Tab-separated table of N, CA and C in Angstrom:
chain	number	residue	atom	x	y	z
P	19	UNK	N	120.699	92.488	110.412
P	19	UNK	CA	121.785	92.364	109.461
P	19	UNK	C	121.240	92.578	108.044
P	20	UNK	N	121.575	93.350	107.525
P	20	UNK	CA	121.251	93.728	105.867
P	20	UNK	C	121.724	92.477	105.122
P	21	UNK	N	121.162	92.418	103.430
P	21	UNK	CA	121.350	91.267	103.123
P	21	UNK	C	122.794	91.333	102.532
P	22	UNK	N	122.744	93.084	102.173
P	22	UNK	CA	124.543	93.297	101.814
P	22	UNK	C	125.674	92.677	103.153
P	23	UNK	N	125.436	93.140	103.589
P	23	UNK	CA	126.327	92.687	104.950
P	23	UNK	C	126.177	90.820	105.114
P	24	UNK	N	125.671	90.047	105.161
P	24	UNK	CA	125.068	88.950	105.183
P	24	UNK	C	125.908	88.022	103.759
P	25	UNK	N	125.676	88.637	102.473
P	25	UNK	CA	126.297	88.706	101.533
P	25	UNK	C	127.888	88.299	101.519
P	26	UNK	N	128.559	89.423	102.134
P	26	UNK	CA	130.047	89.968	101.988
P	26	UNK	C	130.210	88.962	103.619
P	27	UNK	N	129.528	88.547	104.610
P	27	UNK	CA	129.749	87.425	105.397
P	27	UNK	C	129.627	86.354	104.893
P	28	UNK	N	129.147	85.391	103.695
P	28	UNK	CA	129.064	84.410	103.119
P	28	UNK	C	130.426	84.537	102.211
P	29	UNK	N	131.104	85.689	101.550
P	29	UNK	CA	131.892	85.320	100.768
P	29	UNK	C	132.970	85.669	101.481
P	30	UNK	N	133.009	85.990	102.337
P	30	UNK	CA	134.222	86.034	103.393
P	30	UNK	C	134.936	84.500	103.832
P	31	UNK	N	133.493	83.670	104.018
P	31	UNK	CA	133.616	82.254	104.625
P	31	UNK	C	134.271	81.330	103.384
P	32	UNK	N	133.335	82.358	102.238
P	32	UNK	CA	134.085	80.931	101.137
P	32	UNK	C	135.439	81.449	101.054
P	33	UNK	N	135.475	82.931	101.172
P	33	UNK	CA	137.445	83.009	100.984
P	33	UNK	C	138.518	82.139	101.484
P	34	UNK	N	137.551	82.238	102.901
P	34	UNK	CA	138.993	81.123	104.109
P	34	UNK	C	138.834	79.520	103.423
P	35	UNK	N	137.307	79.487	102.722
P	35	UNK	CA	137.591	77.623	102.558
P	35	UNK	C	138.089	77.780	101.272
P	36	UNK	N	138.403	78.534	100.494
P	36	UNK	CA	138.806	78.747	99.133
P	36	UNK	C	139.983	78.313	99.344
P	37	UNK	N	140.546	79.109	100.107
P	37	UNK	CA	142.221	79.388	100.446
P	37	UNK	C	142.549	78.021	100.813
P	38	UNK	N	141.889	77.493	101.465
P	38	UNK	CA	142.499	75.999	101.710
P	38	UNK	C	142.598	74.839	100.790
P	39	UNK	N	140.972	74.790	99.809
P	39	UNK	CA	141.276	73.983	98.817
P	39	UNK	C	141.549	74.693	97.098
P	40	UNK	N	142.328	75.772	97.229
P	40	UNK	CA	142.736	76.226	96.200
P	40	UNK	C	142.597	74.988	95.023
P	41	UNK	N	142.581	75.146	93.872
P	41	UNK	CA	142.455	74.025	92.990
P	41	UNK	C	143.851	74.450	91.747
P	42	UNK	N	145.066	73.161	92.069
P	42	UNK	CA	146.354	73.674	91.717
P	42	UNK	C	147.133	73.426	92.512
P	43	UNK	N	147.109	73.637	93.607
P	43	UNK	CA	147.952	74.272	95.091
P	43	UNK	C	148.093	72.684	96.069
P	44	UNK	N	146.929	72.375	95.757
P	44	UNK	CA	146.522	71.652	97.316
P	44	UNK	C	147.542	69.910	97.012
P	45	UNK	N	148.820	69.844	96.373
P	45	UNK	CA	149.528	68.779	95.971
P	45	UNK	C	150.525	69.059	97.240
P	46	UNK	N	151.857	67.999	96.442
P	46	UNK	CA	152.762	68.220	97.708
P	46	UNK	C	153.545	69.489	97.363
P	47	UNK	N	154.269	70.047	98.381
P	47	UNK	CA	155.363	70.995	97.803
P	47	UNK	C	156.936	70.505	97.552
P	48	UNK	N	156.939	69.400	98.189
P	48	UNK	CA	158.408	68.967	98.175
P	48	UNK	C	158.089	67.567	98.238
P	49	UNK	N	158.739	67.073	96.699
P	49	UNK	CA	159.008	65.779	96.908
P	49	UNK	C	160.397	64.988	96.946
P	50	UNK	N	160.368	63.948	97.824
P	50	UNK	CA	161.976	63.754	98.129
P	50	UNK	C	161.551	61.850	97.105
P	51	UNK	N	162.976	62.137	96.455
P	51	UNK	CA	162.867	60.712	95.781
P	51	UNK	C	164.255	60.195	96.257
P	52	UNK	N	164.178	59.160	96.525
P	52	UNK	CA	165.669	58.211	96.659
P	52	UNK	C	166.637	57.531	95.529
P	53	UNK	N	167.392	57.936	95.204
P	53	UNK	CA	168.020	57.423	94.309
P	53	UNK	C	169.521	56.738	94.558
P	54	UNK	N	170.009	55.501	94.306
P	54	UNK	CA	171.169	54.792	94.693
P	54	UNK	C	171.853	54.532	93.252
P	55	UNK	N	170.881	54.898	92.052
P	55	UNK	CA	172.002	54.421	90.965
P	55	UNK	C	171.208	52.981	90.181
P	56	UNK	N	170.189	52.416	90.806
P	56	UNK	CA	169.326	51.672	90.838
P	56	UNK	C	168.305	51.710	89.756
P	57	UNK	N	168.315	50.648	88.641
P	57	UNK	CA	167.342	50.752	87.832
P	57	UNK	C	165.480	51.510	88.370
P	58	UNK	N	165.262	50.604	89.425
P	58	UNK	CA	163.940	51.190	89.928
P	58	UNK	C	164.060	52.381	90.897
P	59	UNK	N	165.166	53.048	91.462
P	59	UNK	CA	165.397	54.014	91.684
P	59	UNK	C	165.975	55.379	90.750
P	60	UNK	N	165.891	55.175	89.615
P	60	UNK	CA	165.996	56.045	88.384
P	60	UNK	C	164.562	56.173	87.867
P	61	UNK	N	164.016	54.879	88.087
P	61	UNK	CA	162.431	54.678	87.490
P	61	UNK	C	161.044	55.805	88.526
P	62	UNK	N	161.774	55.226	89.547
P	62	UNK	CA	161.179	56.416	90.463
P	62	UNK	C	161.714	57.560	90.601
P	63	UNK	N	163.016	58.386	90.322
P	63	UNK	CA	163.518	59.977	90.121
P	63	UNK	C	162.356	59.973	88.962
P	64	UNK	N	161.944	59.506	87.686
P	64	UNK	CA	161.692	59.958	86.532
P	64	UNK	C	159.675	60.010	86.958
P	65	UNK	N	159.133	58.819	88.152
P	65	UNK	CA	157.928	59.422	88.342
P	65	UNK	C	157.816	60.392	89.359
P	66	UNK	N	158.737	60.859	90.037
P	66	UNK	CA	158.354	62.047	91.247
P	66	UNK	C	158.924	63.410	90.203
P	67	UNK	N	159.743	63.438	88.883
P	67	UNK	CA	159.997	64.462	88.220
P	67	UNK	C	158.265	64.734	87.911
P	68	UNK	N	157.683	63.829	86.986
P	68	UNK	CA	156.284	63.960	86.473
P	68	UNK	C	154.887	64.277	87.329
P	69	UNK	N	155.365	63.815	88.920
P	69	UNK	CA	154.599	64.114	89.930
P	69	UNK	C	154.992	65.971	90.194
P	70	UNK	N	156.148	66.134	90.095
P	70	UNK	CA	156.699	67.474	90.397
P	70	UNK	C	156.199	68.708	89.540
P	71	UNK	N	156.444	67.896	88.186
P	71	UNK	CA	155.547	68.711	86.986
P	71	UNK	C	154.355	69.117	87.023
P	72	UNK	N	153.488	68.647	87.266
P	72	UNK	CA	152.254	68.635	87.355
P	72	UNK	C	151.959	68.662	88.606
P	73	UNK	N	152.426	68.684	89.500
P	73	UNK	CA	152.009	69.630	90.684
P	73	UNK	C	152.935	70.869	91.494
P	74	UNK	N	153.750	71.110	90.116
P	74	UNK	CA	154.392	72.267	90.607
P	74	UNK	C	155.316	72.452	92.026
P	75	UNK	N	155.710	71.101	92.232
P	75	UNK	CA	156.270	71.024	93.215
P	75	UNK	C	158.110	70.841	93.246
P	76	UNK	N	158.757	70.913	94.243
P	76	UNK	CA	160.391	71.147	93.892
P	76	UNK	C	160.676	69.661	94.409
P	77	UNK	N	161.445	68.871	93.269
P	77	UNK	CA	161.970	67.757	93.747
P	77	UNK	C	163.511	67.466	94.178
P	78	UNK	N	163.143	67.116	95.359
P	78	UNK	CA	164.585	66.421	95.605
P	78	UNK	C	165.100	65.383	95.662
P	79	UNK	N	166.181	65.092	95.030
P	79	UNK	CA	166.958	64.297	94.661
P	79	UNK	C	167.823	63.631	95.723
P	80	UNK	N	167.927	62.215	96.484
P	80	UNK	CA	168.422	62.060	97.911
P	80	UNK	C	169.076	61.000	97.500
P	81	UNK	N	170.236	61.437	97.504
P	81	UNK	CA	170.922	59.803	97.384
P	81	UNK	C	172.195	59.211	98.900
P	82	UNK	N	171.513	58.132	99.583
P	82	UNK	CA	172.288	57.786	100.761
P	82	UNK	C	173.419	57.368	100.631
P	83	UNK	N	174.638	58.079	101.252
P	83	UNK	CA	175.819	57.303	101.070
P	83	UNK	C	176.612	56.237	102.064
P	84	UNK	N	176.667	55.440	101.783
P	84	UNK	CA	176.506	54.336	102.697
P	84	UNK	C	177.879	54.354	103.910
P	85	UNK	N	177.220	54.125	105.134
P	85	UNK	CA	179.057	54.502	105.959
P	85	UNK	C	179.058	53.193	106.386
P	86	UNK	N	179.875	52.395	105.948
P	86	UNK	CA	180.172	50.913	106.494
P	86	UNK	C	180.913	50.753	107.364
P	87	UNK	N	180.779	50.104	108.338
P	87	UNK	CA	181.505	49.576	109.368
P	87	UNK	C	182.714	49.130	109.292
P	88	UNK	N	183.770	49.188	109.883
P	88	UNK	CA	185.158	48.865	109.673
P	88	UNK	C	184.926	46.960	110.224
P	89	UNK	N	185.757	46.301	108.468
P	89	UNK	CA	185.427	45.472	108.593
P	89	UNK	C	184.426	44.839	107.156
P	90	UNK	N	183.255	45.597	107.294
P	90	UNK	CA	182.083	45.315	106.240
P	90	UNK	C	182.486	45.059	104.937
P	91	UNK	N	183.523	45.979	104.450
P	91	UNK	CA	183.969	45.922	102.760
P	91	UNK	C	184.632	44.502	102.973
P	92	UNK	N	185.154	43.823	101.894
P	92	UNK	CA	185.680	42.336	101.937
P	92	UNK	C	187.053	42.779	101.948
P	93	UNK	N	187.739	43.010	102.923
P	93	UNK	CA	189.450	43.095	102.381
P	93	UNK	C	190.071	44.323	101.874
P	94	UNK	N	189.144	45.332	101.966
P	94	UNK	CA	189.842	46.422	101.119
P	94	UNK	C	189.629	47.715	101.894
P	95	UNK	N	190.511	48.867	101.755
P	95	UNK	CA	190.262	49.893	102.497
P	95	UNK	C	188.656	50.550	102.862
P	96	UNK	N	188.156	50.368	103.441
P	96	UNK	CA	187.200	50.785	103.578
P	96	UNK	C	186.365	52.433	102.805
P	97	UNK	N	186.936	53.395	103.568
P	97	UNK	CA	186.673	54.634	103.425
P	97	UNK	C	187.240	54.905	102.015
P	98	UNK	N	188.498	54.613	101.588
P	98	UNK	CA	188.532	54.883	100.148
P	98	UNK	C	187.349	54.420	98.903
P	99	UNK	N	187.278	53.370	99.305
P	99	UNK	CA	186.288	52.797	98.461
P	99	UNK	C	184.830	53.117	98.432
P	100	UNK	N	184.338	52.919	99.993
P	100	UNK	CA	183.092	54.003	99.457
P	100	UNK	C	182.992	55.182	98.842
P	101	UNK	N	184.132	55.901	99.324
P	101	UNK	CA	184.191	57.117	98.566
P	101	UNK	C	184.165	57.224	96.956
P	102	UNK	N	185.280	56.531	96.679
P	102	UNK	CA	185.376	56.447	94.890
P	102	UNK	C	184.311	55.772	94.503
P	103	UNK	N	183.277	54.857	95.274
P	103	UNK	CA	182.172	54.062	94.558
P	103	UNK	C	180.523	55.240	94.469
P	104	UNK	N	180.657	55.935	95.529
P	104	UNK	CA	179.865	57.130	95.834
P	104	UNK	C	180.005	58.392	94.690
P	105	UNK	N	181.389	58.718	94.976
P	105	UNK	CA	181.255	59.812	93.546
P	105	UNK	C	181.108	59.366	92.503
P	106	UNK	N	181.554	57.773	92.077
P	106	UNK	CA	181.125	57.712	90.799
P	106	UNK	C	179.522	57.692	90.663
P	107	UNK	N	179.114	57.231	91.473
P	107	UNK	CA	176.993	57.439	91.800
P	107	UNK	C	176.668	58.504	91.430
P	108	UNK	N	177.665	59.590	92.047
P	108	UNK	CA	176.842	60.801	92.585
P	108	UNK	C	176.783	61.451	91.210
P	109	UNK	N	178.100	61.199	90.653
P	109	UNK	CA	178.287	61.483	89.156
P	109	UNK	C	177.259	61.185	88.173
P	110	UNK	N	177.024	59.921	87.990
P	110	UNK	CA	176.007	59.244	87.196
P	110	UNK	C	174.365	59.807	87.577
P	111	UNK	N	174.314	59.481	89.150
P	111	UNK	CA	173.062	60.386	89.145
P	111	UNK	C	172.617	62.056	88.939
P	112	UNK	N	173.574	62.945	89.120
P	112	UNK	CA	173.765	63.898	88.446
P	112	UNK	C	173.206	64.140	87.164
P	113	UNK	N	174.015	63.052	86.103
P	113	UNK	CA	173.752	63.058	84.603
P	113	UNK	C	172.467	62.881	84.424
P	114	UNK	N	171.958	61.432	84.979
P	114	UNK	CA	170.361	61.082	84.825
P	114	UNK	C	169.766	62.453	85.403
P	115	UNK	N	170.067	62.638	86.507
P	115	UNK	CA	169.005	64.112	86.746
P	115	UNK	C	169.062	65.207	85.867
P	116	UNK	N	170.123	65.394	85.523
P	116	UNK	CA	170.154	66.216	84.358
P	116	UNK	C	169.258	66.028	83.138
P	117	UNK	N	169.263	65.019	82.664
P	117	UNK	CA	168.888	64.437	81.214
P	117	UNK	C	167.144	64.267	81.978
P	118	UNK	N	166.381	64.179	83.382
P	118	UNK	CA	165.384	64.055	83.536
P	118	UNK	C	165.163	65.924	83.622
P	119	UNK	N	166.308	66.183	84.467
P	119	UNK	CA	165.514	67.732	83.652
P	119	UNK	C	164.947	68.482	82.638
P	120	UNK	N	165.800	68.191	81.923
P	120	UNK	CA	165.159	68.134	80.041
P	120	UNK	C	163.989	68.259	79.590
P	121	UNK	N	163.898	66.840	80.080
P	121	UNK	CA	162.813	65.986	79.741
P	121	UNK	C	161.402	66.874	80.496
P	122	UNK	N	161.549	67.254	81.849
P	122	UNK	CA	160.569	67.247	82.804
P	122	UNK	C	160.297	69.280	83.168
P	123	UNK	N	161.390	69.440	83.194
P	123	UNK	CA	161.800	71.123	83.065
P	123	UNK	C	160.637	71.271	84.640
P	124	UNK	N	161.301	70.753	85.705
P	124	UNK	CA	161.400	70.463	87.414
P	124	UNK	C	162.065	71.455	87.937
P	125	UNK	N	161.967	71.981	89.081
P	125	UNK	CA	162.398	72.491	89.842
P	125	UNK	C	163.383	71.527	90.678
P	126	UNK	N	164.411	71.103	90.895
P	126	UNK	CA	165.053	69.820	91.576
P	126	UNK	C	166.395	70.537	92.442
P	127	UNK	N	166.356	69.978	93.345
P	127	UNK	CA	167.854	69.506	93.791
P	127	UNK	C	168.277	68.473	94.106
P	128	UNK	N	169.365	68.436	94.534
P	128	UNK	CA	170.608	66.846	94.701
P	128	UNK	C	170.858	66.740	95.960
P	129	UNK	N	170.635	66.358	96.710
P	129	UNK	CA	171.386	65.757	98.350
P	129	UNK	C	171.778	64.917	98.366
P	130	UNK	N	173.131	64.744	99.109
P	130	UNK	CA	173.629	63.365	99.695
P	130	UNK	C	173.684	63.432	100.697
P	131	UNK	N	172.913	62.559	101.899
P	131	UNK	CA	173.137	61.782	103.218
P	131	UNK	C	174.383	60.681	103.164
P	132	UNK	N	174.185	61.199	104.623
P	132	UNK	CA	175.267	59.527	105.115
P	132	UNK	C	174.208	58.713	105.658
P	133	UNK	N	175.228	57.446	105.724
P	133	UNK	CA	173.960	56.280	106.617
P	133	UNK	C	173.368	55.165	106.430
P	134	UNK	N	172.558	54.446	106.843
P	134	UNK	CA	171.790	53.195	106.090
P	134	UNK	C	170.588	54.130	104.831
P	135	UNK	N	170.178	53.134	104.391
P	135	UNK	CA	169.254	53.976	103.311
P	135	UNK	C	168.291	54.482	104.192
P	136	UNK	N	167.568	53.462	104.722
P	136	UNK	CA	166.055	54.335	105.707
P	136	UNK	C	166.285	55.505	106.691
P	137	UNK	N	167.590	55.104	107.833
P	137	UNK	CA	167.519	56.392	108.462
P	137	UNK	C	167.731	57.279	107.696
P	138	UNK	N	169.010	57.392	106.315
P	138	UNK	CA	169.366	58.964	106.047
P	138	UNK	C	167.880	59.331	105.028
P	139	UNK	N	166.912	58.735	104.484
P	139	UNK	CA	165.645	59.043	103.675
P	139	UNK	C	165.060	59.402	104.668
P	140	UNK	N	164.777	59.104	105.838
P	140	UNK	CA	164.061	59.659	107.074
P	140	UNK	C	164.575	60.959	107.516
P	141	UNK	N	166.077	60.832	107.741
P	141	UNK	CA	166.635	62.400	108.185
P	141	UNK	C	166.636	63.435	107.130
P	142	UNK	N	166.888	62.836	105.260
P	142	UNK	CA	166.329	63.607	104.577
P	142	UNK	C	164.983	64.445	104.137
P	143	UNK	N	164.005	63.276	104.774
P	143	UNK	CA	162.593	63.643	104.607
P	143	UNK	C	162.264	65.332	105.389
P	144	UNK	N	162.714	64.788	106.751
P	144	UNK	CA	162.444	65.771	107.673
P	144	UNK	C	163.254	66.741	107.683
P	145	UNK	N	164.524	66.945	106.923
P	145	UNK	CA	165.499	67.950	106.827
P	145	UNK	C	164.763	68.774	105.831
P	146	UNK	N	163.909	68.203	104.766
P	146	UNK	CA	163.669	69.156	103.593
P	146	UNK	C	161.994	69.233	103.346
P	147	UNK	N	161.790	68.700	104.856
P	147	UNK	CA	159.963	68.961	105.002
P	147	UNK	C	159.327	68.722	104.185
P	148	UNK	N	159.795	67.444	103.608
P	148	UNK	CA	159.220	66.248	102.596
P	148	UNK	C	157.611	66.065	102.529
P	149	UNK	N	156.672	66.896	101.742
P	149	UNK	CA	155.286	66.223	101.686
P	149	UNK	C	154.821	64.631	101.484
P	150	UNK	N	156.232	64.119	100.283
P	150	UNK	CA	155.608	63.115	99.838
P	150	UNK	C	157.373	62.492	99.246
P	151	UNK	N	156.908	61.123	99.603
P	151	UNK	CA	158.483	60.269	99.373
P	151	UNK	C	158.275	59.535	98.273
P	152	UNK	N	159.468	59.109	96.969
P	152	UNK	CA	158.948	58.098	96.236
P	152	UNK	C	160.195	57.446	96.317
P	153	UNK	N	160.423	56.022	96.142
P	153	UNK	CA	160.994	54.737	96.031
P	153	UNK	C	161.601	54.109	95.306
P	154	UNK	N	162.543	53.607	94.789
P	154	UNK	CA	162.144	52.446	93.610
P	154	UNK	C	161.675	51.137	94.773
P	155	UNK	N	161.455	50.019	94.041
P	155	UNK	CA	161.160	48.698	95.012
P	155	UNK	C	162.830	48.097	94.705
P	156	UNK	N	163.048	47.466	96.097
P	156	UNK	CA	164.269	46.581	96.226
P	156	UNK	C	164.363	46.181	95.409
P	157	UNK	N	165.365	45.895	94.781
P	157	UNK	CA	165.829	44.894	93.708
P	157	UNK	C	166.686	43.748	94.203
P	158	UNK	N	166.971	43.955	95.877
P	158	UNK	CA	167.760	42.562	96.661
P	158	UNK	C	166.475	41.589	97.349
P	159	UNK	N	166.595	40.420	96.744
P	159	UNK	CA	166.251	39.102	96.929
P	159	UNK	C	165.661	39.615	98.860
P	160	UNK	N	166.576	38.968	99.301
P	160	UNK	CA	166.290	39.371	100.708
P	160	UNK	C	165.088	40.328	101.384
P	161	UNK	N	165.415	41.428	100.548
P	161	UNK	CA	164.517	42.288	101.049
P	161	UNK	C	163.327	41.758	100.948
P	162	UNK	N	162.267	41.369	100.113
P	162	UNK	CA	161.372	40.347	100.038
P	162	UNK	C	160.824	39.580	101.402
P	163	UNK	N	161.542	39.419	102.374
P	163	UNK	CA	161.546	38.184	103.699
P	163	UNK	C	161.595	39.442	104.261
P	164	UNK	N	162.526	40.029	104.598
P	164	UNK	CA	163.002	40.880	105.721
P	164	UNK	C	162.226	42.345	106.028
P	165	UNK	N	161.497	42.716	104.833
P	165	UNK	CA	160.938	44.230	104.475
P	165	UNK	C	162.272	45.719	103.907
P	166	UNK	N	161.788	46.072	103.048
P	166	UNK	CA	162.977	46.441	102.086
P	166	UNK	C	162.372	48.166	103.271
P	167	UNK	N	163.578	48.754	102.397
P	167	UNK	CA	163.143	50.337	102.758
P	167	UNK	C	161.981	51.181	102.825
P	168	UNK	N	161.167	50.544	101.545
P	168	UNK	CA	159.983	51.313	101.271
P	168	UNK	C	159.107	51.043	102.067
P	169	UNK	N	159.125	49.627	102.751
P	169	UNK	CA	158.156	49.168	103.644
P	169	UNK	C	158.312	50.234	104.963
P	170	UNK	N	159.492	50.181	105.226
P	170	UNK	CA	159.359	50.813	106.616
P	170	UNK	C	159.010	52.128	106.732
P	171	UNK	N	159.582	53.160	105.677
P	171	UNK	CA	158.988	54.165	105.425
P	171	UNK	C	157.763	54.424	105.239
P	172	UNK	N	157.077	53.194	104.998
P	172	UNK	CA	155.260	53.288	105.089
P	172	UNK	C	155.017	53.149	106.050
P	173	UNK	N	155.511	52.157	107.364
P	173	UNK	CA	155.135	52.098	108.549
P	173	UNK	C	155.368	53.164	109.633
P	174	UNK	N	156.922	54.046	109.174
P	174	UNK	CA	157.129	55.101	109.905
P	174	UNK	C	155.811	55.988	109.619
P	175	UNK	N	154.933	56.009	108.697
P	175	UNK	CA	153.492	56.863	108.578
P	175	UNK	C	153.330	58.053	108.702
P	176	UNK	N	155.125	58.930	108.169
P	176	UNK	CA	155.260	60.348	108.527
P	176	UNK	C	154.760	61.032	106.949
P	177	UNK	N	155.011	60.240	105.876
P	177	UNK	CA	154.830	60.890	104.586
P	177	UNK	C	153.626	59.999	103.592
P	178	UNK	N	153.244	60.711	102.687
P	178	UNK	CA	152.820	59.465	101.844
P	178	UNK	C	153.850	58.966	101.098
P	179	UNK	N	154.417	57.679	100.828
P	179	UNK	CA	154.962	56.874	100.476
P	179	UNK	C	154.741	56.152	99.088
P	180	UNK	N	155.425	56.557	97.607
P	180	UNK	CA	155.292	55.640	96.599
P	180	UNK	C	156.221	54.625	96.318
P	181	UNK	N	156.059	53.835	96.061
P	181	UNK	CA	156.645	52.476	95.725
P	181	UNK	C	156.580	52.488	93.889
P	182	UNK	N	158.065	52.781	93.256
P	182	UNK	CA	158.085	52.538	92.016
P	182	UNK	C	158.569	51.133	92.007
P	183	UNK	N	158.159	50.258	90.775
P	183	UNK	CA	158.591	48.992	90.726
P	183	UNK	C	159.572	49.271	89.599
C-alpha cells in the first residue's frame, strides 16, 4: 500500500467520524415544549426557544387540550366549556409565541393534542420525532405526592427531559 493510498484511507475514516460528530449539528433537531398557559410553562416555551436558537433546531409548541369526562366539569356543559376555555389558551399562547418569536427569531410551530397532559406530550413527542422535551414544573400542590407530568416523562426514558421551574 503506498503512503498516498494509506493517506486518502485515513482521511476517508475521519470523514465517516467527522460526519457523525459534526461540531454545530450534533444538538436536538426538534424540540417539543408543553405549554398550558402556565406561568412555568411559558418559562419553559421561552428556554426550549433559546435551546432552539442556539442549536438551530425547530421548536414545537404542544399545548394539550384537555377531554373531560362527562360529569368532570362542576355543573356546566361540558364540551362547550372546554372548548371556549381552550381557544382562549390557544389564543394567548399564540401571542406569547409570537412575542417569543421576536425575541428568539426560532423556527417554531403550534400543536394542539387532545387528552391528559402526559399521554397527548407522549403522542406529541412521537408524532413530531421529538429529540428533546421541555416542561414547566407543576404548579398543583398534589402533584408533589403523586408525581407531576415531567416526572413520568423522565421515567417513560424515550427523550431527554427538561424540567423548567
Amino acid at each position: 500500500m503506498t503512503e498516498q493510498h494509506e493517506q486518502h484511507e485515513q482521511h476517508e475514516q475521519h470523514e465517516r467520524h467527522a460526519h457523525r460528530f459534526e461540531r454545530g449539528t450534533d444538538g436536538p433537531k426538534v424540540i417539543v415544549a408543553g405549554v398550558d398557559g402556565s406561568e412555568s410553562s411559558l418559562r419553559a416555551a421561552a428556554y426550549a426557544a433559546g435551546l432552539a436558537r442556539r442549536q438551530g433546531s425547530l421548536l414545537a409548541l404542544v399545548y394539550v387540550q384537555p377531554m373531560l369526562t362527562a360529569g368532570a366539569a362542576l355543573g356546566v356543559p361540558v364540551a362547550e366549556t372546554t372548548d371556549e376555555i381552550a381557544e382562549d389558551l390557544v389564543q394567548y399562547i399564540r401571542e406569547s409565541a409570537q412575542r417569543l418569536k421576536g425575541i428568539f427569531e426560532v423556527r417554531w410551530e403550534f400543536h394542539t393534542f387532545r387528552g391528559d397532559p402526559y399521554n397527548g406530550l407522549v403522542t406529541a413527542a412521537d408524532e413530531l420525532r421529538a429529540d428533546a422535551v421541555v416542561v414547566g414544573a407543576s404548579e398543583q400542590a398534589g402533584h408533589r405526592i403523586i408525581g407531576s407530568v415531567a416526572v413520568r416523562l423522565v421515567k417513560a426514558g424515550r427523550w431527554p427531559v427538561t424540567v423548567v421551574p
